[in-house]
Every structure is written in structure tokens, then in C-alpha cells.
């Protein structure tokens, strides 16, 4: 298995839109990526514009497919995110 954790910083006032887009992305990813096991997005407890993403894939190929799928690009035409910072990805 391969997993990654990332932080996403969202533009002020766009949090609800981001959450809607993440739900859309999660549904799309689960429908179209058979190697996706978990895709979870949580809002930071004290930094309300920061979200933590945890994803787990069956293997490296599934992870690379997800990275190349571009799902968020197609569901984020207005660029709700201000920054994307991968914390880690590793084989587990």
C-alpha cells in the first residue's frame, strides 16, 4: 500500500465551496480509481482555512494514477486552494 498526507490552505470565505468540491472529488475518485482505498479530508481544529488530506492506495500504480488523474483541477476551476503542501507519502 501507498499513503499520503497533505495540508491544503483555502482562500478566505471559500471553505464551504472547498468542502463541496472535495465531496465531489472524493465521489469521482472512488468511482473511477479502483486502487483508492481511503480518501479523507478533515478541517483543522484551530486553523479553519486549513484542511488535512489522508489518502491510501492499494499500490504505487494506483497512487500514480490518482496523481495524474487531475480530478481536483477539473473540480476547482476558480482555484479555491491557496497552497498545497504534501507532508509525506510512503509505502505502508
Short mmCIF file of C-alpha atoms in Angstrom, two decimals:
data_model
loop_
_atom_site.label_atom_id
_atom_site.label_comp_id
_atom_site.label_asym_id
_atom_site.label_seq_id
_atom_site.Cartn_x
_atom_site.Cartn_y
_atom_site.Cartn_z
CA UNK A 1 0.00 0.00 0.00
CA UNK A 2 0.94 3.64 -0.51
CA UNK A 3 -0.42 6.51 1.58
CA UNK A 4 -0.05 10.28 1.63
CA UNK A 5 -0.93 13.12 3.94
CA UNK A 6 -1.14 16.72 2.74
CA UNK A 7 -2.27 20.09 4.04
CA UNK A 8 -4.43 22.35 1.91
CA UNK A 9 -4.79 26.07 2.57
CA UNK A 10 -8.08 27.53 1.35
CA UNK A 11 -8.85 31.11 0.33
CA UNK A 12 -10.78 33.07 2.97
CA UNK A 13 -14.53 32.71 2.63
CA UNK A 14 -14.27 29.72 0.27
CA UNK A 15 -14.33 26.94 2.87
CA UNK A 16 -17.89 25.75 2.13
CA UNK A 17 -17.14 25.69 -1.59
CA UNK A 18 -13.95 23.73 -0.96
CA UNK A 19 -15.82 21.18 1.15
CA UNK A 20 -18.40 20.76 -1.62
CA UNK A 21 -15.64 20.31 -4.20
CA UNK A 22 -13.83 17.79 -2.01
CA UNK A 23 -17.02 15.75 -1.67
CA UNK A 24 -17.34 15.81 -5.47
CA UNK A 25 -13.69 14.82 -5.88
CA UNK A 26 -13.98 12.00 -3.37
CA UNK A 27 -17.03 10.59 -5.14
CA UNK A 28 -15.29 10.86 -8.51
CA UNK A 29 -12.08 9.28 -7.23
CA UNK A 30 -13.89 6.36 -5.58
CA UNK A 31 -15.92 5.77 -8.75
CA UNK A 32 -13.01 5.96 -11.20
CA UNK A 33 -9.96 4.80 -9.24
CA UNK A 34 -10.23 1.13 -8.26
CA UNK A 35 -6.94 1.28 -6.33
CA UNK A 36 -8.16 4.03 -3.99
CA UNK A 37 -8.85 2.65 -0.52
CA UNK A 38 -9.29 5.81 1.59
CA UNK A 39 -9.64 9.49 0.71
CA UNK A 40 -10.40 11.55 3.80
CA UNK A 41 -10.42 15.32 4.25
CA UNK A 42 -10.59 16.89 7.71
CA UNK A 43 -10.74 20.55 8.70
CA UNK A 44 -8.01 21.67 11.09
CA UNK A 45 -9.42 22.32 14.59
CA UNK A 46 -7.93 25.79 15.09
CA UNK A 47 -6.79 26.90 11.61
CA UNK A 48 -10.18 26.98 9.92
CA UNK A 49 -8.81 27.59 6.42
CA UNK A 50 -6.52 24.56 6.64
CA UNK A 51 -7.55 21.03 5.73
CA UNK A 52 -5.67 17.77 6.14
CA UNK A 53 -5.97 15.13 3.42
CA UNK A 54 -5.19 11.47 4.02
CA UNK A 55 -5.32 9.01 1.14
CA UNK A 56 -4.37 5.35 0.90
CA UNK A 57 -3.96 3.31 -2.27
CA UNK A 58 -3.60 -0.41 -2.98
CA UNK A 59 -0.20 0.07 -4.63
CA UNK A 60 2.19 2.57 -6.22
CA UNK A 61 0.46 2.29 -9.58
CA UNK A 62 -2.88 3.33 -8.05
CA UNK A 63 -1.18 6.27 -6.30
CA UNK A 64 0.46 7.43 -9.53
CA UNK A 65 -2.84 7.08 -11.39
CA UNK A 66 -4.51 9.31 -8.78
CA UNK A 67 -1.71 11.87 -9.01
CA UNK A 68 -2.09 12.01 -12.80
CA UNK A 69 -5.90 11.95 -12.80
CA UNK A 70 -6.20 15.70 -12.27
CA UNK A 71 -9.56 15.36 -10.54
CA UNK A 72 -9.11 18.44 -8.38
CA UNK A 73 -8.11 20.56 -11.34
CA UNK A 74 -11.39 19.75 -13.07
CA UNK A 75 -13.44 20.38 -9.90
CA UNK A 76 -11.58 23.56 -8.87
CA UNK A 77 -11.86 25.94 -11.84
CA UNK A 78 -11.73 29.00 -9.58
CA UNK A 79 -8.68 27.79 -7.66
CA UNK A 80 -10.19 27.65 -4.18
CA UNK A 81 -6.89 26.44 -2.74
CA UNK A 82 -4.12 28.89 -1.99
CA UNK A 83 -1.45 26.26 -1.29
CA UNK A 84 -0.93 22.53 -1.42
CA UNK A 85 1.77 21.13 0.79
CA UNK A 86 2.44 17.40 0.75
CA UNK A 87 3.51 16.29 4.20
CA UNK A 88 4.54 12.76 3.30
CA UNK A 89 3.91 9.81 1.07
CA UNK A 90 5.28 6.39 1.66
CA UNK A 91 4.70 2.73 1.06
CA UNK A 92 2.96 1.08 4.01
#
